[in-house]
Amino acid sequence: MDAALLLALGLLAQSLCLSVGVPGLRRPHTLYPWRRVPAPGRVRRAWVIPPISVSENHKRLPFPLVQIKSDKQQLGSVIYSIQGPGVDEEPQGVFSIDKFTGKVSLNAMLDREKTDRFRLRAFALDLGGSTLEEPTDLEIVVVDQNDNRPVFRQEVFTGQVLEGAVPGTYVTRAEATDADDPETDNAALRYSILEQGGPQLFSIDPHTGEIRTVQVGLDREVVAVYNLTLQVADMSGDGLTATASAIITLEDVNDNAPEFTRDQFFLEATEAVSGVDVGRLEVEDRDLPGSPNWVARFTILEGDPDGQFAIRTDPRTNEGVLSVVKPLDFESRERYDLKVAVQNEAPLQAAAPRAARGQARVRVQVRDVNEAPVFQENPLRTSLAEGAAPGTPVATFSARDPDTQQPQRLSYSKDYDPEDWLQVDGATGRVQTQRVLSPASPFLKDGWYRAIILAWDDASPPSTATGTLSVEILEVNDHAPELSPPWGSLCSTPDQGSGLLLGATDEDLPPHGAPFHFQLSPRLPELARNWSLSQVNVSHARLRPRLRVREGLHRLSLLLQDSGQPPQQREQPLNVSVCRCGLDGACLPGAAALRAGGAGISLGALVIMLASVILLLLLALLVALLARCRQQSCDKKLLHGLQDDLRDNILNYDEQGGGEEDQDAYDMDQLRHPAELAALGAPLGRPSLRRDAPFSRAHPQVPRVLPTSPSDIADFIHEGLQAVDGDPTVPPYDTALIYDYEGDGSVAGTLSSILSSLEDEDQDYGRLWDWGPRFTRLADLYGPP
């Protein structure tokens, strides 16, 4: 059929070819074969080729499509060519033409889904390359074949619908596509449901793919999810097919009421406790767990008039948890019969059946236990006057035992009494003071003292109760006000200065303190004639002279009274320094000494100051004497027991002199040879260097005999020092001497530890053990063991 169609189209094309007009002379356009050449004469008709159709996927290649022919020249004298997509443009090589016969052939398989038509240009030239015919269009139409299956847009379609939905309720929509020509049956799609896995509860529109419910009976509690197998086919349902899935989930509605698993529950609760769970009430609900259609809510309808029980829902198990919110009392009631109802959070569907066990009976048996005592009033507040004597009754802090069916004896004691102020009777709970409470106690907060009392029974095990006792310490007016300070200064004339501002303080707390009343002593009427006293505020008054008064110290007497009940008053002295003032009301500099002298220091304070000074002097003298005695005793111990004469080896540097080469301090020869110096008359040797020495010669000293034993060397040195100290020609032993010069050219070796270590190998340090305790450390380091 396709070959006959192509042959007919070829014949039609040949019959429509137009002949060229009357031949004439014309210049051949070999360089421009497509350019039209104007020719004189009549107008020529154009040659027209109708569209050529060819089926895609044609396998017999090459396949002749059409033959074009020009009647301008004889066969064999015309050259034909084509141009365009499929020839010299991509995709190249699909079509070709025999240049002498004009036959167009198909050389490759066509795919309509890629290219549905080709538009070519056909040309006819003579052998010289001149245009014989105007170029014409050659259109090749690719005929579609059903070579593409339809494809679903998704592999799985999902949808939700409420359980119990009425027929015709929209659920979801399936969609598919086909790459074939939509104008043909190759892309005419039809949808269907191949499988539903049960009753035919859903249908699909074959043209649109919409899925809807078709009948009643959707019950989530029976089937919660439906899995449908869908099919789509082209050729209006008779062609190629494809499949997909549709998962439809039923949404829960509250069409099942919750029910108790039993008609009656038996539980047990302990008395005197609260906030504890008694038991659980089990329920059943077929609706979706965790949803408001499933969550149960419980209500106590009867049997709990005082609200001692509560029921909450366990979110995991949906059980009702019965708890005690107010303590139960076995002595008052031994058993409770409760009526409890259950329902969902969400309202029940009107068409849903009512629950058979929507209510249940709950019997709670109260268990008797040993209860703790209960204080009659807790906390107990009372008051007591400050300074209450020991043994003063405070309160009776007693308790009662709730266990009336088990008589028990109660005992009392203190648990917290930071000042150890109270005493509690262990049998009666009577509280009294056992000493006076100090008003300055740190545990007295805003006038209240807090203690904790314990009460326990004699059961096994015993139960204990804690009570708080708060005692308010009432203020008593037991202190008179005092001047603060009891001295001051003011100007000698009434019109100068601001007077003397007097203040008062009171150790009592309000209302036994301010306002204070200031008054000049009534015992001394002359005070009122010379002085005036005016109230400034509740705690201060101002003193002024009425007339000009002499400068100096004036001793006044004031009577101060507080506002307590009964009031306390005290007559107190006031030292007033009257001075001469300048224009600004301040004391002139000349009056400063007068003010200082009359500063108002009392005799007692002066005696204390003098005694303190004398005591300090005595302590200083005692310290000096002890130091002197210690120095002398140490000097004796240092040289006691020496075996050799160390006069030339030991030098005393306590005198702060210039060393052994310093001969200006005192003469060492006098220590070594006092007899020779005495014989020569030492005072004649040099002039007196001491200011306290008389302007005369000193008495010659008796020559001393050298000690025969080294143990007497200490006494010998001290006697020599006394002799030197009495010599007017030299400075005394303890005078201030030059100490920053140690002399030069000393015959003694260096004391450097570095140099000494080089020469100490042949030294004998065994004698260090005989030099006394001061050299014990050196003997340990250098002496033989």
Coordinates of C-alpha atoms in Angstrom, one line a residue, residues 688-696 726-729:
S688 CA 91.2 64.4 125.7
L689 CA 88.7 63.4 123.1
R690 CA 85.6 63.2 125.3
R691 CA 83.3 66.1 126.1
D692 CA 82.3 64.7 129.4
A693 CA 85.9 64.2 130.6
P694 CA 87.3 66.8 133.1
F695 CA 90.0 69.2 132.1
S696 CA 92.6 67.4 134.2
G726 CA 87.3 55.8 131.8
D727 CA 90.3 57.2 129.8
P728 CA 89.5 60.8 128.8
T729 CA 92.0 60.6 126.0

